[in-house]
Short mmCIF file of C-alpha atoms in Angstrom, two decimals:
data_model
loop_
_atom_site.label_atom_id
_atom_site.label_comp_id
_atom_site.label_asym_id
_atom_site.label_seq_id
_atom_site.Cartn_x
_atom_site.Cartn_y
_atom_site.Cartn_z
CA MET M 12 0.00 0.00 0.00
CA GLY M 13 2.71 2.41 -1.05
CA GLY M 14 6.02 2.94 0.69
CA GLN M 15 8.17 1.09 3.16
CA CYS M 16 7.93 1.82 6.85
CA GLY M 17 11.34 0.54 7.79
CA SER M 18 11.70 -0.17 11.48
CA GLN M 19 9.24 2.43 12.72
CA PRO M 20 7.11 0.84 15.47
CA PRO M 21 3.33 0.86 15.06
CA ALA M 22 1.10 2.82 17.41
CA VAL M 23 -1.54 0.31 18.51
CA VAL M 24 -5.06 1.10 19.68
CA ARG M 25 -7.07 -1.87 20.87
CA ALA M 26 -10.32 -2.06 18.94
CA ALA M 27 -12.19 -3.19 22.04
CA ALA M 28 -11.81 0.35 23.33
CA LEU M 29 -13.56 1.56 20.17
CA GLY M 30 -16.39 -0.94 20.51
CA PHE M 31 -15.34 -3.39 17.78
CA GLY M 32 -15.07 -6.33 20.15
CA HIS M 33 -13.26 -9.66 19.75
CA GLY M 34 -9.90 -8.00 20.39
CA CYS M 35 -9.26 -6.69 16.86
CA ALA M 36 -6.21 -4.52 17.02
CA LEU M 37 -6.06 -1.35 14.96
CA PRO M 38 -2.33 -0.69 14.61
CA VAL M 39 -1.62 2.47 12.66
CA VAL M 40 1.82 2.61 11.05
CA VAL M 41 2.96 6.15 10.25
CA CYS M 42 5.71 6.51 7.65
CA SER M 43 7.58 9.60 6.50
CA LEU M 44 7.82 9.60 2.72
CA VAL M 45 11.19 10.42 1.21
CA GLY M 46 11.34 13.92 -0.22
CA ASP M 47 8.71 16.30 1.08
CA GLY M 48 8.27 14.58 4.45
CA THR M 49 4.60 13.81 3.82
CA LEU M 50 3.16 11.44 6.40
CA MET M 51 1.42 8.29 5.23
CA VAL M 52 -0.95 6.44 7.56
CA VAL M 53 -1.58 2.76 6.86
CA PRO M 54 -4.23 0.97 8.97
CA ALA M 55 -3.35 -2.57 10.01
CA ASP M 56 -7.01 -3.56 9.53
CA MET M 57 -8.46 -2.58 6.15
CA VAL M 58 -12.03 -3.71 6.96
CA VAL M 59 -13.64 -4.26 10.37
CA LEU M 60 -16.95 -6.09 10.82
CA ASP M 61 -18.48 -4.98 14.09
CA ASN M 62 -21.40 -7.28 15.00
CA LEU M 63 -22.60 -7.02 11.38
CA THR M 64 -26.13 -8.20 10.61
CA VAL M 65 -27.75 -7.91 7.15
CA SER M 66 -31.35 -8.69 6.19
CA TYR M 67 -33.36 -8.93 2.97
CA ARG M 68 -36.99 -7.81 3.36
CA GLN M 69 -36.69 -8.27 7.12
CA HIS M 70 -35.39 -11.83 6.72
CA PRO M 71 -31.86 -12.72 7.86
CA ALA M 72 -28.95 -13.00 5.43
CA LEU M 73 -25.94 -12.51 7.73
CA HIS M 74 -25.85 -12.58 11.50
CA HIS M 75 -23.50 -10.93 13.98
CA LEU M 76 -20.21 -11.13 12.09
CA ARG M 77 -17.18 -9.88 13.97
CA GLY M 78 -13.65 -9.76 12.65
CA CYS M 79 -11.01 -7.85 10.71
CA PHE M 80 -9.50 -8.12 7.24
CA ALA M 81 -5.86 -7.09 7.66
CA SER M 82 -4.36 -4.58 5.22
CA GLY M 83 -2.52 -6.38 2.45
CA SER M 84 -4.22 -9.71 3.20
CA LEU M 85 -5.45 -12.21 0.61
CA THR M 86 -8.69 -13.79 1.85
CA ALA M 87 -11.21 -16.24 0.41
CA VAL M 88 -14.84 -16.17 1.52
CA MET M 89 -16.39 -19.63 1.39
CA GLY M 90 -19.60 -21.35 2.42
CA PRO M 91 -22.59 -23.25 1.05
CA ASN M 92 -24.92 -21.67 -1.49
CA GLY M 93 -27.00 -18.96 0.15
CA SER M 94 -24.61 -18.57 3.07
CA GLY M 95 -24.25 -14.79 2.64
CA LYS M 96 -20.94 -14.59 0.77
CA SER M 97 -22.05 -12.15 -1.93
CA THR M 98 -24.11 -10.27 0.64
CA LEU M 99 -20.97 -9.66 2.67
CA LEU M 100 -19.12 -8.13 -0.29
CA LYS M 101 -22.09 -5.94 -1.25
CA THR M 102 -22.32 -4.69 2.32
CA ILE M 103 -18.60 -3.88 2.52
CA VAL M 104 -18.78 -1.90 -0.73
CA GLY M 105 -21.93 -0.08 0.42
CA LEU M 106 -24.55 -1.55 -1.92
CA LEU M 107 -26.44 -2.99 1.06
CA ARG M 108 -27.02 -1.37 4.43
CA PRO M 109 -26.52 -3.29 7.66
CA ALA M 110 -29.63 -4.13 9.66
CA GLY M 111 -27.43 -4.06 12.74
CA GLY M 112 -23.82 -3.52 13.68
CA ARG M 113 -21.52 -1.80 11.23
CA VAL M 114 -18.77 -2.12 8.62
CA VAL M 115 -15.73 0.13 8.93
CA VAL M 116 -13.58 0.51 5.80
CA HIS M 117 -10.31 2.30 6.48
CA VAL M 118 -9.87 3.85 3.03
CA PRO M 119 -11.98 6.33 1.03
CA ARG M 120 -14.69 4.89 -1.20
CA GLU M 121 -12.74 5.70 -4.39
CA ARG M 122 -9.91 3.43 -3.20
CA VAL M 123 -12.23 0.38 -3.22
CA ALA M 124 -12.79 -1.75 -6.34
CA TYR M 125 -15.63 -4.26 -6.66
CA LEU M 126 -16.21 -6.88 -9.35
CA PRO M 127 -19.66 -8.54 -9.19
CA GLN M 128 -20.49 -11.91 -10.68
CA LEU M 129 -20.07 -11.99 -14.45
CA ALA M 130 -23.79 -12.60 -14.98
CA GLU M 131 -24.44 -9.06 -13.67
CA ILE M 132 -22.36 -7.44 -16.46
CA ASP M 133 -24.21 -6.01 -19.50
CA ARG M 134 -22.30 -7.21 -22.57
CA ASN M 135 -24.64 -5.62 -25.12
CA PHE M 136 -23.49 -2.05 -24.56
CA PRO M 137 -21.34 -1.01 -27.58
CA LEU M 138 -18.13 -0.33 -25.67
CA SER M 139 -14.58 -1.05 -26.77
CA VAL M 140 -12.13 -2.98 -24.62
CA LEU M 141 -9.90 0.10 -24.42
CA ASP M 142 -12.73 2.34 -23.20
CA CYS M 143 -13.98 -0.26 -20.73
CA VAL M 144 -10.56 -0.57 -19.08
CA ALA M 145 -10.13 3.22 -19.13
CA PHE M 146 -13.24 3.56 -16.96
CA GLY M 147 -11.02 2.28 -14.15
CA LEU M 148 -9.27 5.66 -14.24
CA TRP M 149 -12.37 7.50 -13.03
CA ASN M 150 -10.86 8.16 -9.61
CA THR M 151 -7.97 10.10 -11.18
CA VAL M 152 -9.40 11.71 -14.34
CA GLY M 153 -13.07 12.00 -13.32
CA ALA M 154 -16.16 10.56 -14.96
CA MET M 155 -15.85 12.79 -18.06
CA GLY M 156 -12.11 13.49 -17.92
CA LYS M 157 -9.76 13.10 -20.86
CA VAL M 158 -7.41 10.12 -20.81
CA GLY M 159 -3.89 11.39 -21.39
CA HIS M 160 -0.81 9.68 -22.76
CA ASP M 161 0.33 8.35 -19.38
CA GLN M 162 -3.14 7.03 -18.52
CA ARG M 163 -3.42 5.32 -21.90
CA GLY M 164 -0.08 3.67 -21.20
CA ARG M 165 -1.48 2.31 -17.93
CA VAL M 166 -4.49 0.88 -19.78
CA LEU M 167 -2.32 -0.84 -22.38
CA ALA M 168 0.00 -2.21 -19.69
CA ALA M 169 -2.97 -3.62 -17.77
CA LEU M 170 -4.24 -5.37 -20.92
CA ARG M 171 -0.80 -6.88 -21.50
CA GLU M 172 -0.74 -8.18 -17.93
CA VAL M 173 -3.93 -10.16 -18.48
CA GLY M 174 -2.88 -11.40 -21.93
CA LEU M 175 -5.10 -9.15 -24.07
CA ALA M 176 -2.60 -7.02 -25.97
CA GLY M 177 -4.11 -6.25 -29.37
CA PHE M 178 -7.72 -6.46 -28.14
CA GLU M 179 -8.06 -2.70 -27.57
CA GLN M 180 -10.64 -2.02 -30.32
CA ARG M 181 -12.71 -5.17 -29.85
CA THR M 182 -16.20 -4.61 -28.47
CA LEU M 183 -17.32 -6.27 -25.27
CA GLY M 184 -20.05 -8.17 -27.10
CA SER M 185 -17.46 -9.89 -29.33
CA LEU M 186 -15.54 -11.39 -26.40
CA SER M 187 -15.81 -14.80 -24.81
CA GLY M 188 -16.66 -15.01 -21.12
CA GLY M 189 -13.03 -15.57 -20.22
CA GLN M 190 -11.84 -12.65 -22.34
CA LEU M 191 -14.43 -10.35 -20.79
CA GLN M 192 -13.33 -11.33 -17.30
CA ARG M 193 -9.72 -10.51 -18.25
CA VAL M 194 -10.89 -7.08 -19.43
CA LEU M 195 -12.64 -6.48 -16.12
CA PHE M 196 -9.51 -7.51 -14.20
CA ALA M 197 -7.50 -5.05 -16.30
CA ARG M 198 -9.99 -2.33 -15.37
CA LEU M 199 -9.48 -3.15 -11.70
CA SER M 200 -5.72 -2.92 -12.19
CA VAL M 201 -5.77 0.62 -13.59
CA GLN M 202 -7.99 1.71 -10.71
CA GLU M 203 -5.05 0.96 -8.37
CA ALA M 204 -7.41 0.41 -5.45
CA ASP M 205 -6.26 -0.40 -1.93
CA LEU M 206 -9.13 -2.88 -1.46
CA VAL M 207 -10.36 -5.26 -4.20
CA LEU M 208 -13.57 -7.29 -3.76
CA LEU M 209 -14.21 -10.17 -6.20
CA ASP M 210 -17.47 -12.13 -6.35
CA GLU M 211 -16.90 -15.59 -7.85
CA PRO M 212 -14.31 -14.33 -10.36
CA PHE M 213 -13.52 -17.81 -11.75
CA HIS M 214 -17.07 -19.06 -12.29
CA ALA M 215 -17.35 -20.77 -15.71
CA MET M 216 -13.79 -19.76 -16.62
CA ASP M 217 -11.50 -22.06 -18.63
CA SER M 218 -8.25 -23.21 -17.06
CA ARG M 219 -6.02 -20.79 -19.01
CA THR M 220 -8.12 -17.81 -17.96
CA THR M 221 -8.23 -19.00 -14.35
CA THR M 222 -4.43 -19.30 -14.30
CA ALA M 223 -4.02 -15.81 -15.77
CA LEU M 224 -6.46 -14.23 -13.32
CA LEU M 225 -4.89 -15.98 -10.33
CA ALA M 226 -1.54 -14.57 -11.42
CA GLN M 227 -3.09 -11.09 -11.51
CA ILE M 228 -4.50 -11.53 -8.00
CA HIS M 229 -1.06 -12.52 -6.75
CA ARG M 230 0.43 -9.42 -8.42
CA TRP M 231 -2.09 -7.23 -6.58
CA HIS M 232 -1.31 -9.00 -3.33
CA GLY M 233 2.41 -8.53 -3.94
CA ARG M 234 1.83 -4.78 -4.31
CA GLY M 235 0.13 -4.62 -0.91
CA THR M 236 -3.49 -4.59 -2.10
CA THR M 237 -6.07 -6.16 0.20
CA VAL M 238 -8.01 -8.76 -1.80
CA ILE M 239 -11.24 -10.46 -0.65
CA ALA M 240 -12.72 -13.05 -3.04
CA VAL M 241 -15.86 -15.19 -2.87
CA LEU M 242 -14.88 -18.67 -4.06
CA HIS M 243 -16.23 -22.24 -4.23
CA ASP M 244 -13.14 -24.25 -5.23
CA GLU M 245 -11.66 -25.62 -2.01
CA GLY M 246 -8.50 -26.81 -3.74
CA MET M 247 -7.87 -23.38 -5.24
CA VAL M 248 -8.39 -21.70 -1.88
CA ARG M 249 -5.95 -24.06 -0.17
CA SER M 250 -3.32 -23.41 -2.85
CA HIS M 251 -3.65 -19.67 -3.37
CA PHE M 252 -5.45 -17.96 -0.47
CA PRO M 253 -3.66 -17.90 2.90
CA GLN M 254 -6.71 -16.59 4.81
CA THR M 255 -10.30 -17.84 4.70
CA VAL M 256 -13.67 -16.76 6.10
CA LEU M 257 -16.16 -19.64 6.29
CA LEU M 258 -19.81 -18.55 6.44
CA ALA M 259 -23.20 -20.17 6.89
CA ARG M 260 -25.11 -16.88 7.31
CA GLU M 261 -23.16 -16.64 10.52
CA LEU M 262 -19.43 -16.95 11.07
CA VAL M 263 -18.23 -20.55 11.26
CA ALA M 264 -14.47 -19.88 11.23
CA TRP M 265 -12.04 -17.13 10.22
CA GLY M 266 -8.25 -17.33 10.04
CA ALA M 267 -5.46 -19.25 8.34
CA THR M 268 -6.90 -21.39 5.55
CA THR M 269 -5.34 -24.58 6.90
CA GLU M 270 -7.07 -24.00 10.23
CA VAL M 271 -10.43 -22.95 8.78
CA LEU M 272 -11.01 -25.59 6.10
CA THR M 273 -11.13 -28.53 8.47
CA GLN M 274 -13.70 -31.30 8.25
CA PRO M 275 -15.51 -30.25 11.46
CA HIS M 276 -15.81 -26.64 10.24
CA LEU M 277 -17.01 -27.68 6.78
CA GLU M 278 -19.55 -30.07 8.28
CA ARG M 279 -20.80 -27.38 10.65
CA SER M 280 -21.26 -24.92 7.78
CA ARG M 281 -23.25 -27.53 5.84
CA LEU M 282 -25.49 -28.34 8.79
CA LEU M 283 -26.12 -24.68 9.59
CA ALA M 284 -27.05 -23.97 5.97
CA GLU M 285 -29.46 -26.91 5.84
CA ALA M 286 -31.12 -25.94 9.12
CA TRP M 287 -31.59 -22.25 8.31
CA ASP M 288 -35.13 -20.90 8.01
CA ASP M 289 -35.28 -18.35 5.19
CA GLN M 290 -38.44 -16.86 6.68
CA ALA M 291 -36.97 -16.30 10.14
CA ASP M 292 -37.60 -12.77 11.36
CA ILE M 293 -35.44 -12.65 14.48
CA CYS M 294 -31.73 -12.97 15.20
CA HIS M 295 -29.87 -15.58 17.12
CA SER M 296 -29.54 -14.03 20.54
CA ASP M 297 -26.14 -12.91 21.80
CA ASP M 298 -24.62 -15.04 24.56
CA SER M 299 -25.13 -12.16 26.96
CA LEU M 300 -28.82 -11.77 26.14
CA PRO M 301 -31.84 -13.94 26.96
CA MET M 302 -33.12 -16.20 24.23
CA ALA M 303 -35.48 -14.47 21.83
CA SER M 304 -39.03 -15.50 21.14
CA PRO M 305 -41.06 -14.62 18.03
CA SER M 306 -42.98 -12.02 20.02
CA SER M 307 -39.94 -10.70 21.85
CA PRO M 308 -36.79 -10.36 19.71
CA SER M 309 -33.49 -10.15 21.57
CA HIS M 310 -32.68 -6.73 20.12
CA LEU M 311 -33.68 -4.19 17.50
CA HIS M 312 -31.72 -3.32 14.37
CA SER M 313 -30.98 0.12 12.99
CA ASN M 314 -29.64 0.88 9.49
CA PRO M 315 -26.23 2.55 9.67
CA PRO M 316 -24.38 3.03 6.37
CA PRO M 317 -20.80 1.77 5.97
CA SER M 318 -18.18 3.99 7.59
CA TRP M 319 -15.45 5.18 5.21
CA SER M 320 -12.16 6.85 6.04
CA ALA M 321 -11.75 10.38 4.77
CA PRO M 322 -9.36 10.91 1.84
#
């Protein structure tokens, strides 16, 4: 995330003092940039989930998630179908509002990049590959800004990285699914976001495309970008993603992939998913609260928007 901090010690504030719970630490590393002495502040936790609950039409989708995505981490989000994986990403990016708790994102909104499932992309719009990738520059040139020589160079370099040099004038509608996904990854690259959210980026992709996109994810990770990806392929997650969040509408496990993807955890996530009532209208009660009844829920939910750091 830009710059080396050398041996400067971090100033640590315990998140429990800020109400985040579960002992998340919020170390803030302050670095002096070479040259003008500008100070750069890098949060140790890029995203904090503070008792996050999300509902659709008053029915539960995610319940009481607590935890932190560390800055620069590479994390897979896994779980059975309908376990709230896509809901979590949409809530982090601000497309959905929490029914309770909150999401804290420690970078400005323009430093966050989100790629939804490919089925949500309109391929009929007459847009060239070059122009589509250039849209990733919106945070530097503006929505209607002119793309200069340097910016065009960034676009072409991003296309080369994903293996699409020479595709600049092709239209989106002429591309295969794998080629389109490469274009969208190139657009994410030119955005140079600090946080990248990917929703099933390898779904229906051929093996060559999957290999190319995994290489791009590792390049982002190597540059210090925080990457959170919803995935289904357990083997891929074990091989490429050091951290995993396992969901079943509630948190089953979160941590090192080797410690999360155990048979007991996977079995628990399956059982929770099978037992869930889609029409439930109350939350699981907190350990500190009495059990809820249909006529007396354990607590009420408000609708706070995501909290974003100022630029």
